[in-house]
Amino acid sequence: MPLILSVGTAVPEHKINQENIVPFVRELFLSKYPSIDRLLSVFQNGEIQSRYLSKELSWYGETHSFEEKNQMYVETAIQLSLDALKDCLDNKEFLSTEISIDEIDGIIFVSSTGISTPTIDAHIANILPFKSTIKRIPIWGLGCAGGASGIARAFDYCKAHPESNILLIAVELCSLTFQKDDLSKSNIIGTSLFADGAATVLVIGDESKLKERTIHAALPNIEQTHSTLMPNSLDVMGWDVRNEGLFVIFSRDIPSIIKNWLEPVVTNFLSVNNILLNDVSHFIAHPGGKKVLDAYVDSLEIDESKTRISLDILKKYGNMSSCTVLFVLKEYMKLGKKNEHGLLCALGPGFSSELSLLKWVEC
């Protein structure tokens, strides 16, 4: 089975504490939204303590065109992708020696917070000495589910080409989509949650020689993946694209949808693979928010301890959309336990779920 060899992460330089964002948002919206104080509780209830943003906080109070914000997206996404890529290929927590760029056969690039054609992976391939035959698979529009979907697509590729080494790069600059004149509740909730970051995952086929570079006794093999699309749910989550840029769409029903819909999706997927939910030691969940994590616990009837790492990532980094679940995966990778199952799970626009069944197998 394809396996995950290393994970790298990167964040912008501007670390902002949640307590400093609240007065900024209040001042920005108060004159247009006199009852703003009623909504500011979402900043405390979400349990996020800090986040990383592409620009200083004051920048977000200024007017910027869609063109300006998107140019900032391209520049920052390239740099963060390079930083996360270096952390992945030369990470002493996972690898005995650095992996060179020319050993990589393909790039799966995931993002939903900016637009670039050629895509960011092409920019990266013009900076670093990738092979000219590098396979490129850019994926746009899956939002928070994008990182998990990227793992699944890397699994598909390495199953078909078992000697291959595939890099998944997910970068999201959610803060650059902020709309300072949008008074919708969705915008306030998004402002309380979203942050910027990038993650890179190296997935290799079972005939790849790179397996010899691991320093762990066991690595997570990707045993199977599963995608589910909920009918008639296009308005649950996504972007409303306007002249001014990307406006966030959040349904207030997302937690209840998860509670009612996710359990049979997960149970059926595990059942097909002859696994019970109680057999899953590691619940590698995308932390879309505290309410989302609570909905996982309630729906699947799992102990809160199984979402502790996801909550820790949410507290330290906020919701970085697609790459957040890969930050969670990195922490689980450090544990290095043998013969344990993990379920990687993320939800996104569509409304959709992406699941990957992992098993830590002795190398």
Short mmCIF file of C-alpha atoms in Angstrom, two decimals:
data_model
loop_
_atom_site.label_atom_id
_atom_site.label_comp_id
_atom_site.label_asym_id
_atom_site.label_seq_id
_atom_site.Cartn_x
_atom_site.Cartn_y
_atom_site.Cartn_z
CA MET A 1 0.00 0.00 0.00
CA PRO A 2 1.14 3.61 -0.51
CA LEU A 3 2.52 5.12 2.68
CA ILE A 4 3.16 8.53 4.17
CA LEU A 5 6.87 9.15 4.69
CA SER A 6 7.09 12.76 5.89
CA VAL A 7 5.04 15.90 6.57
CA GLY A 8 6.23 19.51 6.54
CA THR A 9 4.41 22.68 7.59
CA ALA A 10 4.86 26.45 7.34
CA VAL A 11 3.04 29.58 8.51
CA PRO A 12 3.46 33.31 7.77
CA GLU A 13 5.47 35.52 10.12
CA HIS A 14 2.56 37.49 11.58
CA LYS A 15 1.30 35.69 14.69
CA ILE A 16 -1.86 37.25 16.09
CA ASN A 17 -3.41 36.39 19.45
CA GLN A 18 -7.17 35.95 19.38
CA GLU A 19 -7.63 38.45 22.20
CA ASN A 20 -6.11 41.16 19.98
CA ILE A 21 -8.38 40.39 17.03
CA VAL A 22 -11.62 41.01 18.97
CA PRO A 23 -11.15 44.77 19.56
CA PHE A 24 -9.95 45.18 15.97
CA VAL A 25 -13.10 43.54 14.59
CA ARG A 26 -15.32 45.46 17.00
CA GLU A 27 -13.89 48.83 15.93
CA LEU A 28 -14.08 47.89 12.26
CA PHE A 29 -17.74 46.84 12.29
CA LEU A 30 -19.35 48.84 15.13
CA SER A 31 -20.40 51.92 13.14
CA LYS A 32 -22.14 49.77 10.50
CA TYR A 33 -23.28 46.98 12.80
CA PRO A 34 -24.34 48.44 16.20
CA SER A 35 -25.24 45.00 17.57
CA ILE A 36 -21.82 43.53 16.73
CA ASP A 37 -21.13 42.78 20.41
CA ARG A 38 -23.74 40.00 20.29
CA LEU A 39 -21.65 38.12 17.75
CA LEU A 40 -18.21 38.66 19.22
CA SER A 41 -18.71 35.76 21.63
CA VAL A 42 -17.84 33.41 18.75
CA PHE A 43 -14.21 34.53 19.10
CA GLN A 44 -14.05 33.24 22.68
CA ASN A 45 -16.29 30.19 22.23
CA GLY A 46 -14.18 28.85 19.37
CA GLU A 47 -11.23 28.23 21.76
CA ILE A 48 -8.70 29.54 19.24
CA GLN A 49 -5.80 31.21 21.05
CA SER A 50 -3.58 32.35 18.18
CA ARG A 51 -3.39 32.43 14.39
CA TYR A 52 -0.91 33.31 11.67
CA LEU A 53 -1.82 35.86 9.00
CA SER A 54 -0.14 36.93 5.77
CA LYS A 55 -0.16 40.62 6.73
CA GLU A 56 -0.15 42.72 9.89
CA LEU A 57 -3.59 43.15 11.47
CA SER A 58 -3.91 46.80 10.45
CA TRP A 59 -3.65 45.83 6.76
CA TYR A 60 -7.03 44.09 6.95
CA GLY A 61 -8.72 47.33 7.99
CA GLU A 62 -7.71 48.98 4.71
CA THR A 63 -9.42 48.74 1.33
CA HIS A 64 -7.75 46.36 -1.14
CA SER A 65 -8.95 45.30 -4.56
CA PHE A 66 -9.49 41.67 -5.53
CA GLU A 67 -6.52 42.06 -7.88
CA GLU A 68 -4.24 43.30 -5.08
CA LYS A 69 -5.30 40.55 -2.68
CA ASN A 70 -4.90 37.86 -5.30
CA GLN A 71 -1.41 39.08 -6.22
CA MET A 72 -0.54 38.88 -2.53
CA TYR A 73 -1.97 35.35 -2.54
CA VAL A 74 0.31 34.26 -5.41
CA GLU A 75 3.46 35.72 -3.86
CA THR A 76 2.80 34.40 -0.35
CA ALA A 77 1.54 30.99 -1.50
CA ILE A 78 4.75 30.40 -3.44
CA GLN A 79 6.95 31.25 -0.46
CA LEU A 80 4.93 29.24 2.08
CA SER A 81 4.82 26.26 -0.28
CA LEU A 82 8.60 26.38 -0.61
CA ASP A 83 9.00 26.59 3.18
CA ALA A 84 6.65 23.65 3.81
CA LEU A 85 8.30 21.64 1.05
CA LYS A 86 11.76 22.11 2.59
CA ASP A 87 10.42 21.14 6.02
CA CYS A 88 8.98 17.95 4.50
CA LEU A 89 12.01 16.81 2.51
CA ASP A 90 14.59 17.61 5.19
CA ASN A 91 12.65 16.87 8.36
CA LYS A 92 14.86 15.16 10.95
CA GLU A 93 11.75 14.09 12.88
CA PHE A 94 10.92 11.68 10.05
CA LEU A 95 13.93 11.25 7.75
CA SER A 96 17.48 10.01 8.17
CA THR A 97 18.75 12.02 5.19
CA GLU A 98 17.37 14.82 3.03
CA ILE A 99 15.36 13.84 -0.04
CA SER A 100 16.38 15.68 -3.19
CA ILE A 101 13.93 17.46 -5.47
CA ASP A 102 14.80 15.29 -8.47
CA GLU A 103 13.55 12.20 -6.61
CA ILE A 104 9.99 13.53 -6.76
CA ASP A 105 7.77 12.24 -9.57
CA GLY A 106 4.64 14.33 -9.13
CA ILE A 107 3.02 17.28 -7.33
CA ILE A 108 -0.59 17.41 -6.20
CA PHE A 109 -1.32 21.07 -5.41
CA VAL A 110 -4.39 21.98 -3.34
CA SER A 111 -5.81 25.44 -2.62
CA SER A 112 -9.11 27.34 -2.62
CA THR A 113 -8.23 30.85 -1.43
CA GLY A 114 -6.68 32.43 -4.51
CA ILE A 115 -6.34 32.08 -8.26
CA SER A 116 -3.23 31.46 -10.34
CA THR A 117 -2.74 30.17 -13.88
CA PRO A 118 -0.18 28.71 -14.25
CA THR A 119 -0.92 27.21 -10.87
CA ILE A 120 1.39 27.65 -7.88
CA ASP A 121 3.01 24.26 -8.42
CA ALA A 122 4.28 25.46 -11.82
CA HIS A 123 5.87 28.48 -10.14
CA ILE A 124 7.54 26.17 -7.62
CA ALA A 125 8.80 23.89 -10.38
CA ASN A 126 10.46 26.91 -12.01
CA ILE A 127 12.26 27.77 -8.76
CA LEU A 128 13.40 24.32 -7.64
CA PRO A 129 15.16 21.72 -9.85
CA PHE A 130 12.26 19.32 -10.33
CA LYS A 131 12.47 16.91 -13.25
CA SER A 132 11.06 18.35 -16.47
CA THR A 133 8.77 15.28 -16.60
CA ILE A 134 7.15 16.12 -13.25
CA LYS A 135 3.44 15.21 -13.13
CA ARG A 136 1.25 18.12 -11.96
CA ILE A 137 -2.23 17.67 -10.52
CA PRO A 138 -3.68 20.99 -9.27
CA ILE A 139 -6.95 20.79 -7.30
CA TRP A 140 -9.05 23.89 -6.57
CA GLY A 141 -12.36 24.43 -4.80
CA LEU A 142 -12.54 21.64 -2.21
CA GLY A 143 -12.03 24.02 0.70
CA CYS A 144 -11.48 22.35 4.06
CA ALA A 145 -11.73 18.90 2.45
CA GLY A 146 -8.88 19.60 0.03
CA GLY A 147 -6.01 18.24 2.13
CA ALA A 148 -7.76 14.95 2.76
CA SER A 149 -8.73 14.73 -0.90
CA GLY A 150 -5.09 15.32 -1.85
CA ILE A 151 -4.07 12.34 0.30
CA ALA A 152 -6.64 10.23 -1.55
CA ARG A 153 -5.41 11.34 -4.98
CA ALA A 154 -1.81 10.60 -3.97
CA PHE A 155 -3.00 7.15 -2.89
CA ASP A 156 -4.62 6.60 -6.30
CA TYR A 157 -1.48 7.65 -8.15
CA CYS A 158 0.91 5.55 -6.06
CA LYS A 159 -1.37 2.51 -6.36
CA ALA A 160 -1.15 2.81 -10.14
CA HIS A 161 2.57 3.65 -10.06
CA PRO A 162 4.01 1.87 -6.99
CA GLU A 163 7.56 3.11 -7.60
CA SER A 164 6.47 6.77 -7.47
CA ASN A 165 7.12 9.54 -4.95
CA ILE A 166 4.35 12.16 -4.83
CA LEU A 167 4.33 15.51 -3.03
CA LEU A 168 1.01 16.86 -1.81
CA ILE A 169 1.21 20.62 -1.26
CA ALA A 170 -1.74 22.41 0.36
CA VAL A 171 -1.60 26.16 0.93
CA GLU A 172 -4.41 28.42 2.06
CA LEU A 173 -4.35 32.16 2.72
CA CYS A 174 -7.82 32.52 4.16
CA SER A 175 -7.12 35.93 5.68
CA LEU A 176 -6.67 37.45 2.22
CA THR A 177 -10.31 36.70 1.43
CA PHE A 178 -11.49 38.87 4.37
CA GLN A 179 -14.22 41.36 3.42
CA LYS A 180 -14.21 44.35 5.77
CA ASP A 181 -17.57 45.63 4.49
CA ASP A 182 -19.41 42.30 4.64
CA LEU A 183 -21.80 42.42 7.60
CA SER A 184 -23.04 38.85 7.23
CA LYS A 185 -22.86 36.41 10.11
CA SER A 186 -20.88 34.04 7.86
CA ASN A 187 -18.17 36.68 7.51
CA ILE A 188 -18.01 37.24 11.28
CA ILE A 189 -17.74 33.49 11.94
CA GLY A 190 -15.11 33.11 9.22
CA THR A 191 -13.16 36.01 10.68
CA SER A 192 -13.16 34.28 14.07
CA LEU A 193 -11.82 31.02 12.59
CA PHE A 194 -9.74 31.42 9.47
CA ALA A 195 -5.96 31.65 9.25
CA ASP A 196 -3.08 31.10 6.83
CA GLY A 197 -0.66 28.21 6.44
CA ALA A 198 0.82 25.52 4.20
CA ALA A 199 1.60 21.82 4.51
CA THR A 200 3.45 19.31 2.35
CA VAL A 201 3.08 15.52 2.57
CA LEU A 202 5.35 12.97 0.88
CA VAL A 203 3.40 9.89 -0.20
CA ILE A 204 5.36 7.01 -1.72
CA GLY A 205 4.44 3.77 -3.45
CA ASP A 206 5.33 0.44 -1.86
CA GLU A 207 8.14 -0.10 -4.38
CA SER A 208 9.76 3.27 -3.68
CA LYS A 209 13.33 3.18 -2.39
CA LEU A 210 12.68 6.25 -0.24
CA LYS A 211 11.12 4.02 2.43
CA GLU A 212 14.69 3.32 3.58
CA ARG A 213 15.05 6.97 4.67
CA THR A 214 12.54 6.76 7.55
CA ILE A 215 13.74 6.89 11.16
CA HIS A 216 10.51 5.38 12.49
CA ALA A 217 9.86 1.71 13.10
CA ALA A 218 6.37 2.05 11.60
CA LEU A 219 4.76 4.32 9.02
CA PRO A 220 1.10 4.98 8.17
CA ASN A 221 0.07 2.99 5.13
CA ILE A 222 -2.96 4.31 3.27
CA GLU A 223 -5.21 1.26 3.10
CA GLN A 224 -8.27 2.79 1.41
CA THR A 225 -9.99 6.12 0.78
CA HIS A 226 -13.62 7.20 0.44
CA SER A 227 -15.39 10.30 -0.90
CA THR A 228 -19.04 11.18 -0.31
CA LEU A 229 -21.07 14.00 -1.85
CA MET A 230 -24.31 15.01 -0.15
CA PRO A 231 -27.12 15.71 -2.67
CA ASN A 232 -28.74 19.15 -2.74
CA SER A 233 -26.20 20.75 -0.39
CA LEU A 234 -24.47 23.32 -2.60
CA ASP A 235 -25.42 26.18 -0.28
CA VAL A 236 -23.94 24.67 2.91
CA MET A 237 -20.39 25.93 2.47
CA GLY A 238 -18.29 27.70 -0.16
CA TRP A 239 -17.50 31.04 -1.80
CA ASP A 240 -19.81 33.62 -3.30
CA VAL A 241 -17.60 35.12 -6.02
CA ARG A 242 -18.25 38.85 -6.54
CA ASN A 243 -16.40 41.81 -8.03
CA GLU A 244 -14.79 42.52 -4.66
CA GLY A 245 -13.50 38.96 -4.24
CA LEU A 246 -14.47 35.80 -2.38
CA PHE A 247 -17.31 36.03 0.17
CA VAL A 248 -17.57 33.12 2.58
CA ILE A 249 -20.73 30.99 2.80
CA PHE A 250 -21.39 29.10 6.05
CA SER A 251 -24.69 27.43 6.85
CA ARG A 252 -25.69 27.60 10.52
CA ASP A 253 -26.75 23.95 10.10
CA ILE A 254 -23.22 22.58 9.58
CA PRO A 255 -22.87 21.08 13.11
CA SER A 256 -26.30 19.42 12.92
CA ILE A 257 -25.58 18.17 9.38
CA ILE A 258 -22.40 16.52 10.67
CA LYS A 259 -24.25 14.91 13.59
CA ASN A 260 -26.93 13.41 11.36
CA TRP A 261 -24.96 12.59 8.21
CA LEU A 262 -21.38 11.68 9.11
CA GLU A 263 -21.87 8.60 11.30
CA PRO A 264 -23.35 6.30 8.62
CA VAL A 265 -20.75 7.53 6.10
CA VAL A 266 -17.89 6.63 8.46
CA THR A 267 -19.43 3.41 9.74
CA ASN A 268 -20.15 2.07 6.23
CA PHE A 269 -16.64 2.94 5.03
CA LEU A 270 -15.02 1.17 7.98
CA SER A 271 -17.38 -1.80 7.67
CA VAL A 272 -16.41 -2.37 4.04
CA ASN A 273 -12.79 -2.52 5.24
CA ASN A 274 -13.66 -4.88 8.13
CA ILE A 275 -12.88 -2.26 10.78
CA LEU A 276 -14.99 -1.12 13.72
CA LEU A 277 -14.91 2.47 14.92
CA ASN A 278 -13.58 1.24 18.28
CA ASP A 279 -10.59 -0.23 16.43
CA VAL A 280 -9.51 3.25 15.28
CA SER A 281 -6.84 4.57 17.65
CA HIS A 282 -6.09 7.84 15.85
CA PHE A 283 -8.90 10.15 14.73
CA ILE A 284 -7.08 12.59 12.44
CA ALA A 285 -9.87 15.12 12.06
CA HIS A 286 -9.82 18.46 10.29
CA PRO A 287 -10.61 20.98 13.05
CA GLY A 288 -13.06 23.20 11.20
CA GLY A 289 -14.01 24.75 14.54
CA LYS A 290 -14.81 23.75 18.10
CA LYS A 291 -18.45 23.07 17.19
CA VAL A 292 -17.31 20.85 14.31
CA LEU A 293 -15.08 18.81 16.63
CA ASP A 294 -17.94 18.52 19.14
CA ALA A 295 -20.17 17.29 16.31
CA TYR A 296 -17.59 14.59 15.45
CA VAL A 297 -17.61 13.42 19.06
CA ASP A 298 -21.42 13.43 19.32
CA SER A 299 -22.04 11.83 15.93
CA LEU A 300 -19.46 9.06 16.18
CA GLU A 301 -19.81 8.61 19.96
CA ILE A 302 -16.06 8.72 20.44
CA ASP A 303 -14.15 9.93 23.48
CA GLU A 304 -13.10 13.59 23.38
CA SER A 305 -9.49 12.49 23.85
CA LYS A 306 -9.49 11.25 20.25
CA THR A 307 -9.90 14.83 19.01
CA ARG A 308 -7.35 16.34 21.42
CA ILE A 309 -4.59 16.79 18.82
CA SER A 310 -7.07 18.36 16.38
CA LEU A 311 -8.19 20.77 19.11
CA ASP A 312 -4.58 21.62 19.97
CA ILE A 313 -3.89 22.51 16.34
CA LEU A 314 -7.08 24.62 16.21
CA LYS A 315 -6.01 26.50 19.35
CA LYS A 316 -2.51 27.26 18.03
CA TYR A 317 -3.24 27.91 14.35
CA GLY A 318 -6.97 28.38 13.77
CA ASN A 319 -8.68 26.90 10.72
CA MET A 320 -6.27 27.02 7.76
CA SER A 321 -8.80 25.27 5.51
CA SER A 322 -7.33 22.36 3.50
CA CYS A 323 -3.89 22.20 5.13
CA THR A 324 -5.10 22.08 8.76
CA VAL A 325 -5.76 18.33 8.77
CA LEU A 326 -2.21 17.84 7.51
CA PHE A 327 -0.89 19.77 10.54
CA VAL A 328 -2.86 17.27 12.64
CA LEU A 329 -1.42 14.36 10.63
CA LYS A 330 2.11 15.63 11.31
CA GLU A 331 1.55 15.36 15.07
CA TYR A 332 0.23 11.81 14.75
CA MET A 333 3.22 10.94 12.54
CA LYS A 334 5.53 11.80 15.42
CA LEU A 335 3.95 9.10 17.61
CA GLY A 336 5.24 6.29 15.39
CA LYS A 337 3.18 3.45 16.88
CA LYS A 338 2.87 0.02 15.26
CA ASN A 339 -0.24 -1.89 14.16
CA GLU A 340 -2.70 0.89 14.96
CA HIS A 341 -5.41 2.24 12.68
CA GLY A 342 -6.10 5.88 12.03
CA LEU A 343 -8.96 7.62 10.25
CA LEU A 344 -8.16 10.86 8.45
CA CYS A 345 -11.35 12.88 8.00
CA ALA A 346 -12.28 16.26 6.53
CA LEU A 347 -15.48 17.92 5.34
CA GLY A 348 -15.86 20.59 2.69
CA PRO A 349 -18.00 22.35 0.09
CA GLY A 350 -20.31 20.22 -1.91
CA PHE A 351 -21.25 19.30 0.91
CA SER A 352 -18.70 16.49 0.99
CA SER A 353 -16.55 14.22 3.11
CA GLU A 354 -13.09 12.80 2.44
CA LEU A 355 -11.88 9.79 4.45
CA SER A 356 -8.62 7.85 4.43
CA LEU A 357 -8.05 4.68 6.43
CA LEU A 358 -4.47 4.50 7.69
CA LYS A 359 -2.56 1.70 9.41
CA TRP A 360 0.84 2.12 11.04
CA VAL A 361 2.81 -0.82 9.62
CA GLU A 362 6.33 -1.91 10.54
CA CYS A 363 8.87 -0.84 7.93
#
